[in-house]
PDB file of C-alpha atoms in Angstrom:
ATOM      1  CA  UNK A   1       0.000   0.000   0.000  1.00 50.00           C
ATOM      2  CA  UNK A   2       1.341   3.472  -0.946  1.00 49.00           C
ATOM      3  CA  UNK A   3       0.001   6.709   0.519  1.00 47.00           C
ATOM      4  CA  UNK A   4       1.017  10.258  -0.508  1.00 47.00           C
ATOM      5  CA  UNK A   5       1.498  13.002   2.124  1.00 48.00           C
ATOM      6  CA  UNK A   6       0.083  15.885   0.016  1.00 48.00           C
ATOM      7  CA  UNK A   7      -3.401  17.382   0.448  1.00 49.00           C
ATOM      8  CA  UNK A   8      -4.682  15.345  -2.468  1.00 51.00           C
ATOM      9  CA  UNK A   9      -3.832  11.918  -1.156  1.00 52.00           C
ATOM     10  CA  UNK A  10      -3.130   9.096  -3.564  1.00 51.00           C
ATOM     11  CA  UNK A  11      -3.737   5.695  -2.086  1.00 51.00           C
ATOM     12  CA  UNK A  12      -2.407   2.574  -3.868  1.00 54.00           C
ATOM     13  CA  UNK A  13      -3.580  -0.687  -2.525  1.00 54.00           C
ATOM     14  CA  UNK A  14      -2.824  -4.165  -3.809  1.00 53.00           C
ATOM     15  CA  UNK A  15      -5.873  -6.313  -3.911  1.00 50.00           C
ATOM     16  CA  UNK A  16      -5.818  -9.881  -2.696  1.00 51.00           C
ATOM     17  CA  UNK A  17      -5.269 -13.074  -4.553  1.00 52.00           C
ATOM     18  CA  UNK A  18      -8.903 -13.260  -5.577  1.00 55.00           C
ATOM     19  CA  UNK A  19      -8.513 -10.140  -7.696  1.00 55.00           C
ATOM     20  CA  UNK A  20      -5.412 -11.418  -9.388  1.00 59.00           C
ATOM     21  CA  UNK A  21      -3.001  -9.051  -7.647  1.00 59.00           C
ATOM     22  CA  UNK A  22      -4.189  -6.006  -9.561  1.00 65.00           C
ATOM     23  CA  UNK A  23      -3.356  -2.527  -8.237  1.00 64.00           C
ATOM     24  CA  UNK A  24      -6.236  -0.205  -7.369  1.00 65.00           C
ATOM     25  CA  UNK A  25      -5.495   3.514  -7.356  1.00 63.00           C
ATOM     26  CA  UNK A  26      -7.782   5.722  -5.270  1.00 64.00           C
ATOM     27  CA  UNK A  27      -7.367   9.501  -4.980  1.00 62.00           C
ATOM     28  CA  UNK A  28      -8.627  11.143  -1.807  1.00 65.00           C
ATOM     29  CA  UNK A  29      -8.875  14.943  -1.915  1.00 62.00           C
ATOM     30  CA  UNK A  30     -11.013  17.793  -0.559  1.00 61.00           C
ATOM     31  CA  UNK A  31     -14.741  17.167  -0.830  1.00 65.00           C
ATOM     32  CA  UNK A  32     -15.599  20.608  -2.291  1.00 67.00           C
ATOM     33  CA  UNK A  33     -13.583  22.535  -4.925  1.00 73.00           C
ATOM     34  CA  UNK A  34     -11.626  25.514  -3.666  1.00 75.00           C
ATOM     35  CA  UNK A  35     -12.984  28.903  -4.754  1.00 79.00           C
ATOM     36  CA  UNK A  36     -10.077  30.997  -6.147  1.00 81.00           C
ATOM     37  CA  UNK A  37     -12.053  34.218  -5.578  1.00 84.00           C
ATOM     38  CA  UNK A  38     -12.835  33.495  -1.942  1.00 81.00           C
ATOM     39  CA  UNK A  39     -10.519  36.305  -0.782  1.00 82.00           C
ATOM     40  CA  UNK A  40     -12.398  38.845  -2.925  1.00 86.00           C
ATOM     41  CA  UNK A  41     -15.840  38.199  -1.497  1.00 85.00           C
ATOM     42  CA  UNK A  42     -17.443  40.971   0.563  1.00 87.00           C
ATOM     43  CA  UNK A  43     -18.082  40.084   4.212  1.00 87.00           C
ATOM     44  CA  UNK A  44     -21.773  40.020   5.197  1.00 86.00           C
ATOM     45  CA  UNK A  45     -21.339  42.936   7.620  1.00 88.00           C
ATOM     46  CA  UNK A  46     -19.994  45.134   4.788  1.00 88.00           C
ATOM     47  CA  UNK A  47     -22.714  44.317   2.266  1.00 88.00           C
ATOM     48  CA  UNK A  48     -25.297  46.919   1.261  1.00 86.00           C
ATOM     49  CA  UNK A  49     -28.763  45.749   2.244  1.00 84.00           C
ATOM     50  CA  UNK A  50     -31.562  47.588   0.423  1.00 83.00           C
ATOM     51  CA  UNK A  51     -34.831  48.060   2.297  1.00 84.00           C
ATOM     52  CA  UNK A  52     -37.605  45.682   1.303  1.00 88.00           C
ATOM     53  CA  UNK A  53     -40.092  46.897  -1.268  1.00 86.00           C
ATOM     54  CA  UNK A  54     -43.267  48.125   0.459  1.00 89.00           C
ATOM     55  CA  UNK A  55     -46.575  46.490  -0.314  1.00 92.00           C
ATOM     56  CA  UNK A  56     -48.335  48.557  -2.986  1.00 90.00           C
ATOM     57  CA  UNK A  57     -51.745  47.371  -1.738  1.00 92.00           C
ATOM     58  CA  UNK A  58     -51.441  49.174   1.613  1.00 94.00           C
ATOM     59  CA  UNK A  59     -54.502  51.429   1.934  1.00 95.00           C
ATOM     60  CA  UNK A  60     -55.528  54.104   4.462  1.00 95.00           C
ATOM     61  CA  UNK A  61     -59.284  54.645   4.516  1.00 96.00           C
ATOM     62  CA  UNK A  62     -61.144  57.779   5.571  1.00 95.00           C
ATOM     63  CA  UNK A  63     -63.305  57.887   7.586  1.00 94.00           C
ATOM     64  CA  UNK A  64     -61.501  55.292   9.751  1.00 94.00           C
ATOM     65  CA  UNK A  65     -64.827  53.839  10.872  1.00 95.00           C
ATOM     66  CA  UNK A  66     -65.230  52.343   7.385  1.00 94.00           C
ATOM     67  CA  UNK A  67     -61.829  50.639   7.317  1.00 92.00           C
ATOM     68  CA  UNK A  68     -63.345  47.166   6.982  1.00 93.00           C
ATOM     69  CA  UNK A  69     -66.564  48.071   5.203  1.00 93.00           C
ATOM     70  CA  UNK A  70     -65.604  50.570   2.474  1.00 94.00           C
ATOM     71  CA  UNK A  71     -65.594  49.178  -1.054  1.00 93.00           C
ATOM     72  CA  UNK A  72     -63.225  51.516  -2.924  1.00 93.00           C
ATOM     73  CA  UNK A  73     -62.682  49.351  -5.992  1.00 91.00           C
ATOM     74  CA  UNK A  74     -65.077  51.496  -8.045  1.00 91.00           C
ATOM     75  CA  UNK A  75     -63.724  54.844  -6.790  1.00 93.00           C
ATOM     76  CA  UNK A  76     -62.050  57.299  -9.140  1.00 93.00           C
ATOM     77  CA  UNK A  77     -58.305  57.941  -8.766  1.00 94.00           C
ATOM     78  CA  UNK A  78     -56.314  61.151  -8.343  1.00 95.00           C
ATOM     79  CA  UNK A  79     -52.528  61.049  -8.640  1.00 95.00           C
ATOM     80  CA  UNK A  80     -50.347  63.902  -7.312  1.00 95.00           C
ATOM     81  CA  UNK A  81     -49.105  64.435 -10.873  1.00 94.00           C
ATOM     82  CA  UNK A  82     -52.614  65.658 -11.813  1.00 95.00           C
ATOM     83  CA  UNK A  83     -52.062  68.778  -9.664  1.00 95.00           C
ATOM     84  CA  UNK A  84     -48.284  69.219  -9.987  1.00 95.00           C
ATOM     85  CA  UNK A  85     -47.265  72.486 -11.663  1.00 94.00           C
ATOM     86  CA  UNK A  86     -43.762  71.144 -12.341  1.00 93.00           C
ATOM     87  CA  UNK A  87     -45.168  68.425 -14.619  1.00 92.00           C
ATOM     88  CA  UNK A  88     -46.269  68.842 -18.206  1.00 92.00           C
ATOM     89  CA  UNK A  89     -49.506  67.736 -19.804  1.00 91.00           C
ATOM     90  CA  UNK A  90     -47.522  64.995 -21.520  1.00 90.00           C
ATOM     91  CA  UNK A  91     -46.401  63.634 -18.149  1.00 89.00           C
ATOM     92  CA  UNK A  92     -49.938  63.593 -16.773  1.00 91.00           C
ATOM     93  CA  UNK A  93     -50.914  67.027 -15.410  1.00 93.00           C
ATOM     94  CA  UNK A  94     -54.701  67.362 -15.726  1.00 93.00           C
ATOM     95  CA  UNK A  95     -55.315  71.029 -14.861  1.00 94.00           C
ATOM     96  CA  UNK A  96     -53.811  74.298 -16.046  1.00 93.00           C
ATOM     97  CA  UNK A  97     -50.403  75.359 -14.731  1.00 92.00           C
ATOM     98  CA  UNK A  98     -51.930  78.509 -13.199  1.00 93.00           C
ATOM     99  CA  UNK A  99     -54.311  76.378 -11.108  1.00 94.00           C
ATOM    100  CA  UNK A 100     -51.752  73.692 -10.205  1.00 96.00           C
ATOM    101  CA  UNK A 101     -49.406  73.675  -7.207  1.00 96.00           C
ATOM    102  CA  UNK A 102     -45.836  72.522  -6.716  1.00 93.00           C
ATOM    103  CA  UNK A 103     -45.131  68.985  -5.496  1.00 93.00           C
ATOM    104  CA  UNK A 104     -48.419  67.949  -3.849  1.00 95.00           C
ATOM    105  CA  UNK A 105     -48.480  64.696  -1.871  1.00 95.00           C
ATOM    106  CA  UNK A 106     -51.166  62.052  -1.537  1.00 95.00           C
ATOM    107  CA  UNK A 107     -51.594  62.852   2.153  1.00 95.00           C
ATOM    108  CA  UNK A 108     -52.205  66.531   1.380  1.00 96.00           C
ATOM    109  CA  UNK A 109     -54.789  65.513  -1.219  1.00 96.00           C
ATOM    110  CA  UNK A 110     -56.386  63.309   1.434  1.00 96.00           C
ATOM    111  CA  UNK A 111     -56.511  66.236   3.886  1.00 96.00           C
ATOM    112  CA  UNK A 112     -58.186  68.394   1.258  1.00 95.00           C
ATOM    113  CA  UNK A 113     -60.778  65.673   0.667  1.00 95.00           C
ATOM    114  CA  UNK A 114     -61.389  65.569   4.408  1.00 95.00           C
ATOM    115  CA  UNK A 115     -62.101  69.310   4.320  1.00 94.00           C
ATOM    116  CA  UNK A 116     -64.638  68.605   1.563  1.00 93.00           C
ATOM    117  CA  UNK A 117     -66.015  65.668   3.577  1.00 93.00           C
ATOM    118  CA  UNK A 118     -65.443  63.212   0.722  1.00 94.00           C
ATOM    119  CA  UNK A 119     -64.891  59.523   1.453  1.00 95.00           C
ATOM    120  CA  UNK A 120     -61.572  58.357   0.095  1.00 96.00           C
ATOM    121  CA  UNK A 121     -58.775  55.790   0.363  1.00 97.00           C
ATOM    122  CA  UNK A 122     -55.056  56.634   0.182  1.00 97.00           C
ATOM    123  CA  UNK A 123     -52.683  54.127  -1.402  1.00 96.00           C
ATOM    124  CA  UNK A 124     -49.232  55.657  -0.695  1.00 95.00           C
ATOM    125  CA  UNK A 125     -47.158  53.154  -2.702  1.00 93.00           C
ATOM    126  CA  UNK A 126     -48.989  53.075  -6.016  1.00 92.00           C
ATOM    127  CA  UNK A 127     -47.152  54.505  -9.036  1.00 89.00           C
ATOM    128  CA  UNK A 128     -48.464  56.537 -11.949  1.00 90.00           C
ATOM    129  CA  UNK A 129     -47.644  54.698 -15.161  1.00 85.00           C
ATOM    130  CA  UNK A 130     -47.635  57.873 -17.270  1.00 85.00           C
ATOM    131  CA  UNK A 131     -44.979  59.603 -15.173  1.00 84.00           C
ATOM    132  CA  UNK A 132     -41.965  57.357 -14.518  1.00 83.00           C
ATOM    133  CA  UNK A 133     -40.357  59.883 -12.132  1.00 82.00           C
ATOM    134  CA  UNK A 134     -43.353  59.763  -9.795  1.00 81.00           C
ATOM    135  CA  UNK A 135     -42.517  56.141  -8.981  1.00 79.00           C
ATOM    136  CA  UNK A 136     -39.403  57.438  -7.187  1.00 80.00           C
ATOM    137  CA  UNK A 137     -40.125  61.036  -6.231  1.00 81.00           C
ATOM    138  CA  UNK A 138     -43.854  61.228  -5.457  1.00 84.00           C
ATOM    139  CA  UNK A 139     -45.536  57.893  -5.034  1.00 89.00           C
ATOM    140  CA  UNK A 140     -49.163  57.192  -4.275  1.00 94.00           C
ATOM    141  CA  UNK A 141     -52.714  57.849  -5.380  1.00 95.00           C
ATOM    142  CA  UNK A 142     -56.041  58.708  -3.777  1.00 96.00           C
ATOM    143  CA  UNK A 143     -59.276  56.912  -4.588  1.00 96.00           C
ATOM    144  CA  UNK A 144     -62.327  59.082  -3.862  1.00 94.00           C
ATOM    145  CA  UNK A 145     -66.060  58.466  -3.758  1.00 92.00           C
ATOM    146  CA  UNK A 146     -67.498  60.139  -6.857  1.00 85.00           C
ATOM    147  CA  UNK A 147     -70.990  60.346  -5.383  1.00 80.00           C
ATOM    148  CA  UNK A 148     -69.758  62.275  -2.331  1.00 72.00           C
ATOM    149  CA  UNK A 149     -67.644  64.453  -4.628  1.00 70.00           C
ATOM    150  CA  UNK A 150     -70.695  65.422  -6.668  1.00 65.00           C
ATOM    151  CA  UNK A 151     -72.560  66.423  -3.494  1.00 63.00           C
ATOM    152  CA  UNK A 152     -69.596  68.462  -2.246  1.00 61.00           C
ATOM    153  CA  UNK A 153     -69.038  70.205  -5.566  1.00 52.00           C
ATOM    154  CA  UNK A 154     -72.657  71.176  -6.053  1.00 52.00           C
ATOM    155  CA  UNK A 155     -74.486  71.703  -9.320  1.00 45.00           C
ATOM    156  CA  UNK A 156     -73.841  75.428  -9.806  1.00 44.00           C
ATOM    157  CA  UNK A 157     -71.812  76.373 -12.892  1.00 45.00           C
ATOM    158  CA  UNK A 158     -70.620  79.979 -12.880  1.00 48.00           C
ATOM    159  CA  UNK A 159     -69.928  82.180 -15.873  1.00 48.00           C
ATOM    160  CA  UNK A 160     -66.402  83.348 -16.561  1.00 54.00           C
ATOM    161  CA  UNK A 161     -65.284  86.962 -17.030  1.00 54.00           C
ATOM    162  CA  UNK A 162     -65.387  86.524 -20.793  1.00 56.00           C
ATOM    163  CA  UNK A 163     -69.023  85.420 -20.703  1.00 52.00           C
ATOM    164  CA  UNK A 164     -68.320  81.725 -21.306  1.00 50.00           C
ATOM    165  CA  UNK A 165     -68.956  78.723 -19.093  1.00 47.00           C
ATOM    166  CA  UNK A 166     -66.234  76.412 -17.832  1.00 52.00           C
ATOM    167  CA  UNK A 167     -67.078  73.094 -19.438  1.00 49.00           C
ATOM    168  CA  UNK A 168     -64.742  71.230 -17.067  1.00 53.00           C
ATOM    169  CA  UNK A 169     -66.931  72.352 -14.166  1.00 50.00           C
ATOM    170  CA  UNK A 170     -70.109  71.049 -15.759  1.00 46.00           C
ATOM    171  CA  UNK A 171     -71.807  68.242 -13.798  1.00 46.00           C
ATOM    172  CA  UNK A 172     -71.912  64.878 -15.496  1.00 48.00           C
ATOM    173  CA  UNK A 173     -75.633  64.867 -16.333  1.00 35.00           C
ATOM    174  CA  UNK A 174     -75.358  61.397 -17.857  1.00 35.00           C
ATOM    175  CA  UNK A 175     -75.081  59.934 -14.359  1.00 40.00           C
ATOM    176  CA  UNK A 176     -73.409  56.587 -13.754  1.00 41.00           C
ATOM    177  CA  UNK A 177     -70.054  55.900 -15.364  1.00 42.00           C
ATOM    178  CA  UNK A 178     -67.446  58.537 -15.970  1.00 45.00           C
ATOM    179  CA  UNK A 179     -66.786  60.562 -12.831  1.00 42.00           C
ATOM    180  CA  UNK A 180     -70.212  59.821 -11.395  1.00 44.00           C
ATOM    181  CA  UNK A 181     -71.674  63.335 -11.361  1.00 47.00           C
ATOM    182  CA  UNK A 182     -68.785  65.787 -11.217  1.00 60.00           C
ATOM    183  CA  UNK A 183     -65.808  66.594 -13.410  1.00 83.00           C
ATOM    184  CA  UNK A 184     -62.520  65.316 -12.029  1.00 89.00           C
ATOM    185  CA  UNK A 185     -60.787  68.469 -13.282  1.00 91.00           C
ATOM    186  CA  UNK A 186     -63.151  70.664 -11.277  1.00 91.00           C
ATOM    187  CA  UNK A 187     -62.439  68.633  -8.143  1.00 93.00           C
ATOM    188  CA  UNK A 188     -58.680  68.782  -8.792  1.00 94.00           C
ATOM    189  CA  UNK A 189     -58.858  72.579  -9.052  1.00 94.00           C
ATOM    190  CA  UNK A 190     -60.732  72.782  -5.789  1.00 94.00           C
ATOM    191  CA  UNK A 191     -58.234  70.505  -4.048  1.00 95.00           C
ATOM    192  CA  UNK A 192     -55.349  72.596  -5.422  1.00 96.00           C
ATOM    193  CA  UNK A 193     -56.888  75.700  -3.817  1.00 95.00           C
ATOM    194  CA  UNK A 194     -57.245  74.020  -0.420  1.00 95.00           C
ATOM    195  CA  UNK A 195     -53.801  72.402  -0.134  1.00 96.00           C
ATOM    196  CA  UNK A 196     -51.670  75.612   0.174  1.00 95.00           C
ATOM    197  CA  UNK A 197     -53.627  76.593   3.325  1.00 94.00           C
ATOM    198  CA  UNK A 198     -52.960  73.301   5.118  1.00 95.00           C
ATOM    199  CA  UNK A 199     -50.541  73.587   8.107  1.00 94.00           C
ATOM    200  CA  UNK A 200     -48.890  70.272   7.208  1.00 94.00           C
ATOM    201  CA  UNK A 201     -48.210  71.587   3.712  1.00 95.00           C
ATOM    202  CA  UNK A 202     -46.522  74.762   5.006  1.00 94.00           C
ATOM    203  CA  UNK A 203     -44.348  72.727   7.386  1.00 95.00           C
ATOM    204  CA  UNK A 204     -43.296  70.260   4.697  1.00 94.00           C
ATOM    205  CA  UNK A 205     -42.390  72.967   2.184  1.00 93.00           C
ATOM    206  CA  UNK A 206     -40.337  74.813   4.815  1.00 94.00           C
ATOM    207  CA  UNK A 207     -38.389  71.645   5.637  1.00 94.00           C
ATOM    208  CA  UNK A 208     -37.861  70.981   1.933  1.00 92.00           C
ATOM    209  CA  UNK A 209     -36.549  74.529   1.419  1.00 93.00           C
ATOM    210  CA  UNK A 210     -34.099  74.197   4.312  1.00 95.00           C
ATOM    211  CA  UNK A 211     -32.833  70.849   3.000  1.00 94.00           C
ATOM    212  CA  UNK A 212     -32.255  72.345  -0.462  1.00 93.00           C
ATOM    213  CA  UNK A 213     -30.342  75.297   1.039  1.00 95.00           C
ATOM    214  CA  UNK A 214     -28.121  72.975   3.089  1.00 95.00           C
ATOM    215  CA  UNK A 215     -27.421  70.840   0.035  1.00 94.00           C
ATOM    216  CA  UNK A 216     -26.550  73.951  -1.980  1.00 94.00           C
ATOM    217  CA  UNK A 217     -24.124  75.147   0.716  1.00 95.00           C
ATOM    218  CA  UNK A 218     -22.477  71.719   0.848  1.00 94.00           C
ATOM    219  CA  UNK A 219     -21.933  71.778  -2.926  1.00 94.00           C
ATOM    220  CA  UNK A 220     -20.449  75.277  -2.743  1.00 93.00           C
ATOM    221  CA  UNK A 221     -18.063  74.223   0.052  1.00 93.00           C
ATOM    222  CA  UNK A 222     -16.963  71.172  -1.934  1.00 92.00           C
ATOM    223  CA  UNK A 223     -16.396  73.329  -5.027  1.00 92.00           C
ATOM    224  CA  UNK A 224     -14.380  75.874  -3.045  1.00 90.00           C
ATOM    225  CA  UNK A 225     -12.228  73.132  -1.521  1.00 90.00           C
ATOM    226  CA  UNK A 226     -11.576  71.626  -4.956  1.00 89.00           C
ATOM    227  CA  UNK A 227     -10.596  75.019  -6.404  1.00 86.00           C
ATOM    228  CA  UNK A 228      -8.243  75.833  -3.526  1.00 84.00           C
ATOM    229  CA  UNK A 229      -6.561  72.435  -3.862  1.00 76.00           C
ATOM    230  CA  UNK A 230      -6.050  72.983  -7.596  1.00 68.00           C
ATOM    231  CA  UNK A 231      -4.599  76.453  -7.042  1.00 66.00           C
ATOM    232  CA  UNK A 232      -2.068  75.101  -4.525  1.00 64.00           C
ATOM    233  CA  UNK A 233      -1.023  72.378  -6.927  1.00 61.00           C
ATOM    234  CA  UNK A 234      -0.573  74.901  -9.749  1.00 60.00           C
ATOM    235  CA  UNK A 235       1.532  77.196  -7.554  1.00 59.00           C
ATOM    236  CA  UNK A 236       3.863  74.333  -6.610  1.00 60.00           C
ATOM    237  CA  UNK A 237       4.257  73.333 -10.231  1.00 58.00           C
ATOM    238  CA  UNK A 238       5.027  76.923 -11.220  1.00 57.00           C
ATOM    239  CA  UNK A 239       7.690  77.244  -8.528  1.00 56.00           C
ATOM    240  CA  UNK A 240       9.435  74.097  -9.703  1.00 57.00           C
ATOM    241  CA  UNK A 241       9.390  75.301 -13.294  1.00 54.00           C
ATOM    242  CA  UNK A 242      10.689  78.746 -12.369  1.00 54.00           C
ATOM    243  CA  UNK A 243      13.642  77.318 -10.439  1.00 52.00           C
ATOM    244  CA  UNK A 244      15.107  75.800 -13.576  1.00 50.00           C
ATOM    245  CA  UNK A 245      14.802  78.988 -15.592  1.00 49.00           C
ATOM    246  CA  UNK A 246      18.205  80.422 -14.470  1.00 50.00           C
ATOM    247  CA  UNK A 247      20.254  78.137 -16.695  1.00 50.00           C
ATOM    248  CA  UNK A 248      21.033  78.629 -20.351  1.00 52.00           C
ATOM    249  CA  UNK A 249      18.578  77.476 -22.919  1.00 54.00           C
ATOM    250  CA  UNK A 250      19.431  74.254 -24.687  1.00 55.00           C
ATOM    251  CA  UNK A 251      17.648  75.319 -27.868  1.00 59.00           C
ATOM    252  CA  UNK A 252      19.841  76.519 -30.731  1.00 59.00           C
ATOM    253  CA  UNK A 253      19.164  79.803 -32.421  1.00 61.00           C
ATOM    254  CA  UNK A 254      17.715  79.642 -35.856  1.00 62.00           C
ATOM    255  CA  UNK A 255      19.787  80.886 -38.721  1.00 61.00           C
ATOM    256  CA  UNK A 256      22.119  79.879 -41.530  1.00 63.00           C
ATOM    257  CA  UNK A 257      25.074  77.755 -40.656  1.00 62.00           C
ATOM    258  CA  UNK A 258      28.501  79.383 -41.108  1.00 62.00           C
ATOM    259  CA  UNK A 259      30.789  77.674 -43.545  1.00 58.00           C
TER     260      UNK A 259
END
């Protein structure tokens, strides 16, 4: 019998007389192959763990008493993009820029619907397919009861200063289907007028403004630091170049060669 002392052991055994004295070679090595990139793997404590994706079906119902009884599947939807003045018609804005507001949230829309006493359900993690940016920057939608919206909006259509009627404010006289008795654009305009007066809105916009100012100052400081570092490097390079200027120039003067 022969046995090797290396990690991959080679075992030679001579079988008995019954096998005719043949030699059987058996190699015994590690059970699993060695990973050559094992040293390059990132330890678990240094890995970046992204937060889990929230459930898009999470829903907040108002009034809370109807949490388990409200059937909001047939409600009409309002996305924040409908009222956002920073969005274009192509990206989904539904009302004029003069009537729209900047960066509304689903919770502010819900508060405005509470002021109007309209039953609604907030789904904060739903995305608007027409506006890809809203899936990252301003998620959510609000489903509202169209029947309650028609009662809150009333059936009075006023005449404009130019003598014409606003067709978007016309009630849906067909009843059933559509927006169920009131134009969605008219309701969006009314919500856009209520939101700027909400205390939560004023607080959120103030915090957003402060965060933008701090970010701007941080960028300015980083730019100033980068400029000062470049100026120091240029000054050192100029000093080194000036030190060698005292010697004679190695370039020959142009002219005809003397014979």
